[in-house]
Amino acid sequence: MTPATTLLLLAALAAPLVALALLTGAGERRRSPRWDVAIVAGAFFPVTWAVWYLRDGRD
């Protein structure tokens, strides 16, 4: 496998994760006025989703 092919495959695998992180950060930005919280939420999106699920399910 050539280095270009390897790089292309890595980019293809990373793109959905980056998209999910950006969408999660945007969702948290709508819930909270603070940018730092939105950035951390995007970086740790699986944990953020679990917290949202638990918090929204108890309201």
mmCIF file with all atom_site columns, N, CA and C in Angstrom:
data_model
loop_
_atom_site.group_PDB
_atom_site.id
_atom_site.type_symbol
_atom_site.label_atom_id
_atom_site.label_alt_id
_atom_site.label_comp_id
_atom_site.label_asym_id
_atom_site.label_entity_id
_atom_site.label_seq_id
_atom_site.pdbx_PDB_ins_code
_atom_site.Cartn_x
_atom_site.Cartn_y
_atom_site.Cartn_z
_atom_site.occupancy
_atom_site.B_iso_or_equiv
_atom_site.pdbx_formal_charge
_atom_site.auth_seq_id
_atom_site.auth_comp_id
_atom_site.auth_asym_id
_atom_site.auth_atom_id
_atom_site.pdbx_PDB_model_num
ATOM 1   N N  . MET A 1 1  ? 0.847   -1.166 0.000  1.00 0.00 ? 1  MET A N  1
ATOM 2   C CA . MET A 1 1  ? 0.000   0.000  0.000  1.00 0.00 ? 1  MET A CA 1
ATOM 3   C C  . MET A 1 1  ? 0.899   1.236  0.000  1.00 0.00 ? 1  MET A C  1
ATOM 4   N N  . THR A 1 2  ? 0.573   2.178  -0.833 1.00 0.00 ? 2  THR A N  1
ATOM 5   C CA . THR A 1 2  ? 1.400   3.378  -0.939 1.00 0.00 ? 2  THR A CA 1
ATOM 6   C C  . THR A 1 2  ? 1.085   4.330  0.214  1.00 0.00 ? 2  THR A C  1
ATOM 7   N N  . PRO A 1 3  ? 2.013   5.228  0.517  1.00 0.00 ? 3  PRO A N  1
ATOM 8   C CA . PRO A 1 3  ? 1.753   6.202  1.584  1.00 0.00 ? 3  PRO A CA 1
ATOM 9   C C  . PRO A 1 3  ? 0.534   7.084  1.293  1.00 0.00 ? 3  PRO A C  1
ATOM 10  N N  . ALA A 1 4  ? 0.313   7.411  0.039  1.00 0.00 ? 4  ALA A N  1
ATOM 11  C CA . ALA A 1 4  ? -0.850  8.229  -0.305 1.00 0.00 ? 4  ALA A CA 1
ATOM 12  C C  . ALA A 1 4  ? -2.157  7.487  -0.025 1.00 0.00 ? 4  ALA A C  1
ATOM 13  N N  . THR A 1 5  ? -2.181  6.200  -0.314 1.00 0.00 ? 5  THR A N  1
ATOM 14  C CA . THR A 1 5  ? -3.369  5.394  -0.044 1.00 0.00 ? 5  THR A CA 1
ATOM 15  C C  . THR A 1 5  ? -3.618  5.288  1.452  1.00 0.00 ? 5  THR A C  1
ATOM 16  N N  . THR A 1 6  ? -2.561  5.088  2.200  1.00 0.00 ? 6  THR A N  1
ATOM 17  C CA . THR A 1 6  ? -2.681  5.010  3.653  1.00 0.00 ? 6  THR A CA 1
ATOM 18  C C  . THR A 1 6  ? -3.224  6.313  4.220  1.00 0.00 ? 6  THR A C  1
ATOM 19  N N  . LEU A 1 7  ? -2.708  7.423  3.743  1.00 0.00 ? 7  LEU A N  1
ATOM 20  C CA . LEU A 1 7  ? -3.169  8.730  4.205  1.00 0.00 ? 7  LEU A CA 1
ATOM 21  C C  . LEU A 1 7  ? -4.634  8.948  3.843  1.00 0.00 ? 7  LEU A C  1
ATOM 22  N N  . LEU A 1 8  ? -5.022  8.532  2.661  1.00 0.00 ? 8  LEU A N  1
ATOM 23  C CA . LEU A 1 8  ? -6.410  8.670  2.233  1.00 0.00 ? 8  LEU A CA 1
ATOM 24  C C  . LEU A 1 8  ? -7.344  7.824  3.099  1.00 0.00 ? 8  LEU A C  1
ATOM 25  N N  . LEU A 1 9  ? -6.942  6.616  3.415  1.00 0.00 ? 9  LEU A N  1
ATOM 26  C CA . LEU A 1 9  ? -7.756  5.759  4.277  1.00 0.00 ? 9  LEU A CA 1
ATOM 27  C C  . LEU A 1 9  ? -7.879  6.328  5.685  1.00 0.00 ? 9  LEU A C  1
ATOM 28  N N  . LEU A 1 10 ? -6.795  6.847  6.224  1.00 0.00 ? 10 LEU A N  1
ATOM 29  C CA . LEU A 1 10 ? -6.844  7.462  7.554  1.00 0.00 ? 10 LEU A CA 1
ATOM 30  C C  . LEU A 1 10 ? -7.764  8.682  7.563  1.00 0.00 ? 10 LEU A C  1
ATOM 31  N N  . ALA A 1 11 ? -7.698  9.473  6.515  1.00 0.00 ? 11 ALA A N  1
ATOM 32  C CA . ALA A 1 11 ? -8.573  10.645 6.417  1.00 0.00 ? 11 ALA A CA 1
ATOM 33  C C  . ALA A 1 11 ? -10.035 10.221 6.313  1.00 0.00 ? 11 ALA A C  1
ATOM 34  N N  . ALA A 1 12 ? -10.292 9.159  5.566  1.00 0.00 ? 12 ALA A N  1
ATOM 35  C CA . ALA A 1 12 ? -11.662 8.667  5.423  1.00 0.00 ? 12 ALA A CA 1
ATOM 36  C C  . ALA A 1 12 ? -12.204 8.132  6.747  1.00 0.00 ? 12 ALA A C  1
ATOM 37  N N  . LEU A 1 13 ? -11.347 7.548  7.562  1.00 0.00 ? 13 LEU A N  1
ATOM 38  C CA . LEU A 1 13 ? -11.774 7.056  8.869  1.00 0.00 ? 13 LEU A CA 1
ATOM 39  C C  . LEU A 1 13 ? -11.953 8.188  9.873  1.00 0.00 ? 13 LEU A C  1
ATOM 40  N N  . ALA A 1 14 ? -11.129 9.206  9.783  1.00 0.00 ? 14 ALA A N  1
ATOM 41  C CA . ALA A 1 14 ? -11.179 10.310 10.739 1.00 0.00 ? 14 ALA A CA 1
ATOM 42  C C  . ALA A 1 14 ? -12.303 11.294 10.441 1.00 0.00 ? 14 ALA A C  1
ATOM 43  N N  . ALA A 1 15 ? -12.708 11.419 9.199  1.00 0.00 ? 15 ALA A N  1
ATOM 44  C CA . ALA A 1 15 ? -13.708 12.421 8.812  1.00 0.00 ? 15 ALA A CA 1
ATOM 45  C C  . ALA A 1 15 ? -15.034 12.279 9.569  1.00 0.00 ? 15 ALA A C  1
ATOM 46  N N  . PRO A 1 16 ? -15.606 11.087 9.697  1.00 0.00 ? 16 PRO A N  1
ATOM 47  C CA . PRO A 1 16 ? -16.861 10.986 10.460 1.00 0.00 ? 16 PRO A CA 1
ATOM 48  C C  . PRO A 1 16 ? -16.685 11.340 11.935 1.00 0.00 ? 16 PRO A C  1
ATOM 49  N N  . LEU A 1 17 ? -15.556 10.981 12.514 1.00 0.00 ? 17 LEU A N  1
ATOM 50  C CA . LEU A 1 17 ? -15.318 11.319 13.919 1.00 0.00 ? 17 LEU A CA 1
ATOM 51  C C  . LEU A 1 17 ? -15.200 12.823 14.112 1.00 0.00 ? 17 LEU A C  1
ATOM 52  N N  . VAL A 1 18 ? -14.517 13.480 13.197 1.00 0.00 ? 18 VAL A N  1
ATOM 53  C CA . VAL A 1 18 ? -14.390 14.939 13.266 1.00 0.00 ? 18 VAL A CA 1
ATOM 54  C C  . VAL A 1 18 ? -15.760 15.587 13.086 1.00 0.00 ? 18 VAL A C  1
ATOM 55  N N  . ALA A 1 19 ? -16.544 15.071 12.162 1.00 0.00 ? 19 ALA A N  1
ATOM 56  C CA . ALA A 1 19 ? -17.886 15.618 11.941 1.00 0.00 ? 19 ALA A CA 1
ATOM 57  C C  . ALA A 1 19 ? -18.762 15.454 13.182 1.00 0.00 ? 19 ALA A C  1
ATOM 58  N N  . LEU A 1 20 ? -18.714 14.294 13.814 1.00 0.00 ? 20 LEU A N  1
ATOM 59  C CA . LEU A 1 20 ? -19.491 14.081 15.036 1.00 0.00 ? 20 LEU A CA 1
ATOM 60  C C  . LEU A 1 20 ? -19.037 15.006 16.158 1.00 0.00 ? 20 LEU A C  1
ATOM 61  N N  . ALA A 1 21 ? -17.733 15.197 16.277 1.00 0.00 ? 21 ALA A N  1
ATOM 62  C CA . ALA A 1 21 ? -17.216 16.106 17.305 1.00 0.00 ? 21 ALA A CA 1
ATOM 63  C C  . ALA A 1 21 ? -17.680 17.534 17.054 1.00 0.00 ? 21 ALA A C  1
ATOM 64  N N  . LEU A 1 22 ? -17.653 17.975 15.807 1.00 0.00 ? 22 LEU A N  1
ATOM 65  C CA . LEU A 1 22 ? -18.102 19.333 15.484 1.00 0.00 ? 22 LEU A CA 1
ATOM 66  C C  . LEU A 1 22 ? -19.601 19.501 15.733 1.00 0.00 ? 22 LEU A C  1
ATOM 67  N N  . LEU A 1 23 ? -20.385 18.523 15.344 1.00 0.00 ? 23 LEU A N  1
ATOM 68  C CA . LEU A 1 23 ? -21.825 18.608 15.573 1.00 0.00 ? 23 LEU A CA 1
ATOM 69  C C  . LEU A 1 23 ? -22.165 18.576 17.063 1.00 0.00 ? 23 LEU A C  1
ATOM 70  N N  . THR A 1 24 ? -21.448 17.772 17.833 1.00 0.00 ? 24 THR A N  1
ATOM 71  C CA . THR A 1 24 ? -21.680 17.730 19.271 1.00 0.00 ? 24 THR A CA 1
ATOM 72  C C  . THR A 1 24 ? -21.302 19.056 19.916 1.00 0.00 ? 24 THR A C  1
ATOM 73  N N  . GLY A 1 25 ? -20.180 19.623 19.494 1.00 0.00 ? 25 GLY A N  1
ATOM 74  C CA . GLY A 1 25 ? -19.783 20.936 20.009 1.00 0.00 ? 25 GLY A CA 1
ATOM 75  C C  . GLY A 1 25 ? -20.813 21.999 19.681 1.00 0.00 ? 25 GLY A C  1
ATOM 76  N N  . ALA A 1 26 ? -21.363 21.956 18.474 1.00 0.00 ? 26 ALA A N  1
ATOM 77  C CA . ALA A 1 26 ? -22.399 22.922 18.092 1.00 0.00 ? 26 ALA A CA 1
ATOM 78  C C  . ALA A 1 26 ? -23.662 22.727 18.924 1.00 0.00 ? 26 ALA A C  1
ATOM 79  N N  . GLY A 1 27 ? -24.014 21.484 19.191 1.00 0.00 ? 27 GLY A N  1
ATOM 80  C CA . GLY A 1 27 ? -25.185 21.214 20.025 1.00 0.00 ? 27 GLY A CA 1
ATOM 81  C C  . GLY A 1 27 ? -24.999 21.704 21.444 1.00 0.00 ? 27 GLY A C  1
ATOM 82  N N  . GLU A 1 28 ? -23.817 21.516 21.984 1.00 0.00 ? 28 GLU A N  1
ATOM 83  C CA . GLU A 1 28 ? -23.542 21.996 23.339 1.00 0.00 ? 28 GLU A CA 1
ATOM 84  C C  . GLU A 1 28 ? -23.502 23.517 23.364 1.00 0.00 ? 28 GLU A C  1
ATOM 85  N N  . ARG A 1 29 ? -23.052 24.113 22.300 1.00 0.00 ? 29 ARG A N  1
ATOM 86  C CA . ARG A 1 29 ? -23.018 25.584 22.225 1.00 0.00 ? 29 ARG A CA 1
ATOM 87  C C  . ARG A 1 29 ? -24.437 26.142 22.288 1.00 0.00 ? 29 ARG A C  1
ATOM 88  N N  . ARG A 1 30 ? -25.398 25.425 21.730 1.00 0.00 ? 30 ARG A N  1
ATOM 89  C CA . ARG A 1 30 ? -26.799 25.862 21.820 1.00 0.00 ? 30 ARG A CA 1
ATOM 90  C C  . ARG A 1 30 ? -27.334 25.687 23.229 1.00 0.00 ? 30 ARG A C  1
ATOM 91  N N  . ARG A 1 31 ? -26.823 24.701 23.968 1.00 0.00 ? 31 ARG A N  1
ATOM 92  C CA . ARG A 1 31 ? -27.288 24.448 25.331 1.00 0.00 ? 31 ARG A CA 1
ATOM 93  C C  . ARG A 1 31 ? -26.595 25.343 26.353 1.00 0.00 ? 31 ARG A C  1
ATOM 94  N N  . SER A 1 32 ? -25.389 25.760 26.064 1.00 0.00 ? 32 SER A N  1
ATOM 95  C CA . SER A 1 32 ? -24.583 26.515 27.022 1.00 0.00 ? 32 SER A CA 1
ATOM 96  C C  . SER A 1 32 ? -23.977 27.725 26.321 1.00 0.00 ? 32 SER A C  1
ATOM 97  N N  . PRO A 1 33 ? -23.912 28.868 26.986 1.00 0.00 ? 33 PRO A N  1
ATOM 98  C CA . PRO A 1 33 ? -23.333 30.054 26.343 1.00 0.00 ? 33 PRO A CA 1
ATOM 99  C C  . PRO A 1 33 ? -21.802 30.071 26.337 1.00 0.00 ? 33 PRO A C  1
ATOM 100 N N  . ARG A 1 34 ? -21.170 29.085 26.902 1.00 0.00 ? 34 ARG A N  1
ATOM 101 C CA . ARG A 1 34 ? -19.712 29.104 27.037 1.00 0.00 ? 34 ARG A CA 1
ATOM 102 C C  . ARG A 1 34 ? -19.044 28.288 25.938 1.00 0.00 ? 34 ARG A C  1
ATOM 103 N N  . TRP A 1 35 ? -18.056 28.904 25.279 1.00 0.00 ? 35 TRP A N  1
ATOM 104 C CA . TRP A 1 35 ? -17.319 28.232 24.197 1.00 0.00 ? 35 TRP A CA 1
ATOM 105 C C  . TRP A 1 35 ? -16.428 27.121 24.723 1.00 0.00 ? 35 TRP A C  1
ATOM 106 N N  . ASP A 1 36 ? -15.823 27.309 25.904 1.00 0.00 ? 36 ASP A N  1
ATOM 107 C CA . ASP A 1 36 ? -14.919 26.278 26.413 1.00 0.00 ? 36 ASP A CA 1
ATOM 108 C C  . ASP A 1 36 ? -15.662 24.976 26.690 1.00 0.00 ? 36 ASP A C  1
ATOM 109 N N  . VAL A 1 37 ? -16.877 25.073 27.181 1.00 0.00 ? 37 VAL A N  1
ATOM 110 C CA . VAL A 1 37 ? -17.689 23.876 27.421 1.00 0.00 ? 37 VAL A CA 1
ATOM 111 C C  . VAL A 1 37 ? -18.021 23.189 26.098 1.00 0.00 ? 37 VAL A C  1
ATOM 112 N N  . ALA A 1 38 ? -18.337 23.980 25.086 1.00 0.00 ? 38 ALA A N  1
ATOM 113 C CA . ALA A 1 38 ? -18.665 23.415 23.773 1.00 0.00 ? 38 ALA A CA 1
ATOM 114 C C  . ALA A 1 38 ? -17.468 22.702 23.157 1.00 0.00 ? 38 ALA A C  1
ATOM 115 N N  . ILE A 1 39 ? -16.285 23.254 23.312 1.00 0.00 ? 39 ILE A N  1
ATOM 116 C CA . ILE A 1 39 ? -15.075 22.628 22.761 1.00 0.00 ? 39 ILE A CA 1
ATOM 117 C C  . ILE A 1 39 ? -14.781 21.309 23.467 1.00 0.00 ? 39 ILE A C  1
ATOM 118 N N  . VAL A 1 40 ? -14.887 21.300 24.796 1.00 0.00 ? 40 VAL A N  1
ATOM 119 C CA . VAL A 1 40 ? -14.650 20.059 25.549 1.00 0.00 ? 40 VAL A CA 1
ATOM 120 C C  . VAL A 1 40 ? -15.717 19.021 25.199 1.00 0.00 ? 40 VAL A C  1
ATOM 121 N N  . ALA A 1 41 ? -16.962 19.463 25.050 1.00 0.00 ? 41 ALA A N  1
ATOM 122 C CA . ALA A 1 41 ? -18.040 18.533 24.682 1.00 0.00 ? 41 ALA A CA 1
ATOM 123 C C  . ALA A 1 41 ? -17.767 17.893 23.332 1.00 0.00 ? 41 ALA A C  1
ATOM 124 N N  . GLY A 1 42 ? -17.255 18.686 22.398 1.00 0.00 ? 42 GLY A N  1
ATOM 125 C CA . GLY A 1 42 ? -16.931 18.133 21.085 1.00 0.00 ? 42 GLY A CA 1
ATOM 126 C C  . GLY A 1 42 ? -15.795 17.141 21.138 1.00 0.00 ? 42 GLY A C  1
ATOM 127 N N  . ALA A 1 43 ? -14.814 17.424 21.973 1.00 0.00 ? 43 ALA A N  1
ATOM 128 C CA . ALA A 1 43 ? -13.658 16.527 22.078 1.00 0.00 ? 43 ALA A CA 1
ATOM 129 C C  . ALA A 1 43 ? -14.038 15.189 22.714 1.00 0.00 ? 43 ALA A C  1
ATOM 130 N N  . PHE A 1 44 ? -14.978 15.218 23.631 1.00 0.00 ? 44 PHE A N  1
ATOM 131 C CA . PHE A 1 44 ? -15.385 14.001 24.341 1.00 0.00 ? 44 PHE A CA 1
ATOM 132 C C  . PHE A 1 44 ? -16.842 13.663 24.025 1.00 0.00 ? 44 PHE A C  1
ATOM 133 N N  . PHE A 1 45 ? -17.174 13.620 22.721 1.00 0.00 ? 45 PHE A N  1
ATOM 134 C CA . PHE A 1 45 ? -18.575 13.503 22.329 1.00 0.00 ? 45 PHE A CA 1
ATOM 135 C C  . PHE A 1 45 ? -19.288 12.251 22.820 1.00 0.00 ? 45 PHE A C  1
ATOM 136 N N  . PRO A 1 46 ? -18.666 11.078 22.958 1.00 0.00 ? 46 PRO A N  1
ATOM 137 C CA . PRO A 1 46 ? -19.446 9.944  23.481 1.00 0.00 ? 46 PRO A CA 1
ATOM 138 C C  . PRO A 1 46 ? -19.910 10.175 24.922 1.00 0.00 ? 46 PRO A C  1
ATOM 139 N N  . VAL A 1 47 ? -19.058 10.780 25.727 1.00 0.00 ? 47 VAL A N  1
ATOM 140 C CA . VAL A 1 47 ? -19.427 11.084 27.114 1.00 0.00 ? 47 VAL A CA 1
ATOM 141 C C  . VAL A 1 47 ? -20.521 12.146 27.133 1.00 0.00 ? 47 VAL A C  1
ATOM 142 N N  . THR A 1 48 ? -20.394 13.144 26.267 1.00 0.00 ? 48 THR A N  1
ATOM 143 C CA . THR A 1 48 ? -21.401 14.200 26.191 1.00 0.00 ? 48 THR A CA 1
ATOM 144 C C  . THR A 1 48 ? -22.761 13.625 25.842 1.00 0.00 ? 48 THR A C  1
ATOM 145 N N  . TRP A 1 49 ? -22.796 12.703 24.893 1.00 0.00 ? 49 TRP A N  1
ATOM 146 C CA . TRP A 1 49 ? -24.070 12.095 24.515 1.00 0.00 ? 49 TRP A CA 1
ATOM 147 C C  . TRP A 1 49 ? -24.681 11.348 25.689 1.00 0.00 ? 49 TRP A C  1
ATOM 148 N N  . ALA A 1 50 ? -23.876 10.636 26.458 1.00 0.00 ? 50 ALA A N  1
ATOM 149 C CA . ALA A 1 50 ? -24.388 9.909  27.621 1.00 0.00 ? 50 ALA A CA 1
ATOM 150 C C  . ALA A 1 50 ? -24.949 10.876 28.659 1.00 0.00 ? 50 ALA A C  1
ATOM 151 N N  . VAL A 1 51 ? -24.251 11.973 28.890 1.00 0.00 ? 51 VAL A N  1
ATOM 152 C CA . VAL A 1 51 ? -24.725 12.974 29.857 1.00 0.00 ? 51 VAL A CA 1
ATOM 153 C C  . VAL A 1 51 ? -26.032 13.591 29.378 1.00 0.00 ? 51 VAL A C  1
ATOM 154 N N  . TRP A 1 52 ? -26.106 13.937 28.095 1.00 0.00 ? 52 TRP A N  1
ATOM 155 C CA . TRP A 1 52 ? -27.349 14.502 27.555 1.00 0.00 ? 52 TRP A CA 1
ATOM 156 C C  . TRP A 1 52 ? -28.496 13.504 27.704 1.00 0.00 ? 52 TRP A C  1
ATOM 157 N N  . TYR A 1 53 ? -28.227 12.241 27.422 1.00 0.00 ? 53 TYR A N  1
ATOM 158 C CA . TYR A 1 53 ? -29.263 11.209 27.515 1.00 0.00 ? 53 TYR A CA 1
ATOM 159 C C  . TYR A 1 53 ? -29.790 11.107 28.942 1.00 0.00 ? 53 TYR A C  1
ATOM 160 N N  . LEU A 1 54 ? -28.883 11.060 29.899 1.00 0.00 ? 54 LEU A N  1
ATOM 161 C CA . LEU A 1 54 ? -29.299 10.945 31.297 1.00 0.00 ? 54 LEU A CA 1
ATOM 162 C C  . LEU A 1 54 ? -30.008 12.210 31.769 1.00 0.00 ? 54 LEU A C  1
ATOM 163 N N  . ARG A 1 55 ? -29.481 13.366 31.409 1.00 0.00 ? 55 ARG A N  1
ATOM 164 C CA . ARG A 1 55 ? -30.066 14.633 31.854 1.00 0.00 ? 55 ARG A CA 1
ATOM 165 C C  . ARG A 1 55 ? -31.439 14.855 31.221 1.00 0.00 ? 55 ARG A C  1
ATOM 166 N N  . ASP A 1 56 ? -31.575 14.594 29.943 1.00 0.00 ? 56 ASP A N  1
ATOM 167 C CA . ASP A 1 56 ? -32.850 14.823 29.264 1.00 0.00 ? 56 ASP A CA 1
ATOM 168 C C  . ASP A 1 56 ? -33.899 13.779 29.645 1.00 0.00 ? 56 ASP A C  1
ATOM 169 N N  . GLY A 1 57 ? -33.462 12.596 29.996 1.00 0.00 ? 57 GLY A N  1
ATOM 170 C CA . GLY A 1 57 ? -34.402 11.551 30.368 1.00 0.00 ? 57 GLY A CA 1
ATOM 171 C C  . GLY A 1 57 ? -35.023 11.749 31.732 1.00 0.00 ? 57 GLY A C  1
ATOM 172 N N  . ARG A 1 58 ? -34.417 12.557 32.566 1.00 0.00 ? 58 ARG A N  1
ATOM 173 C CA . ARG A 1 58 ? -34.921 12.764 33.925 1.00 0.00 ? 58 ARG A CA 1
ATOM 174 C C  . ARG A 1 58 ? -35.776 14.012 34.054 1.00 0.00 ? 58 ARG A C  1
ATOM 175 N N  . ASP A 1 59 ? -35.874 14.795 32.987 1.00 0.00 ? 59 ASP A N  1
ATOM 176 C CA . ASP A 1 59 ? -36.691 16.026 33.054 1.00 0.00 ? 59 ASP A CA 1
ATOM 177 C C  . ASP A 1 59 ? -38.156 15.735 32.885 1.00 0.00 ? 59 ASP A C  1
#
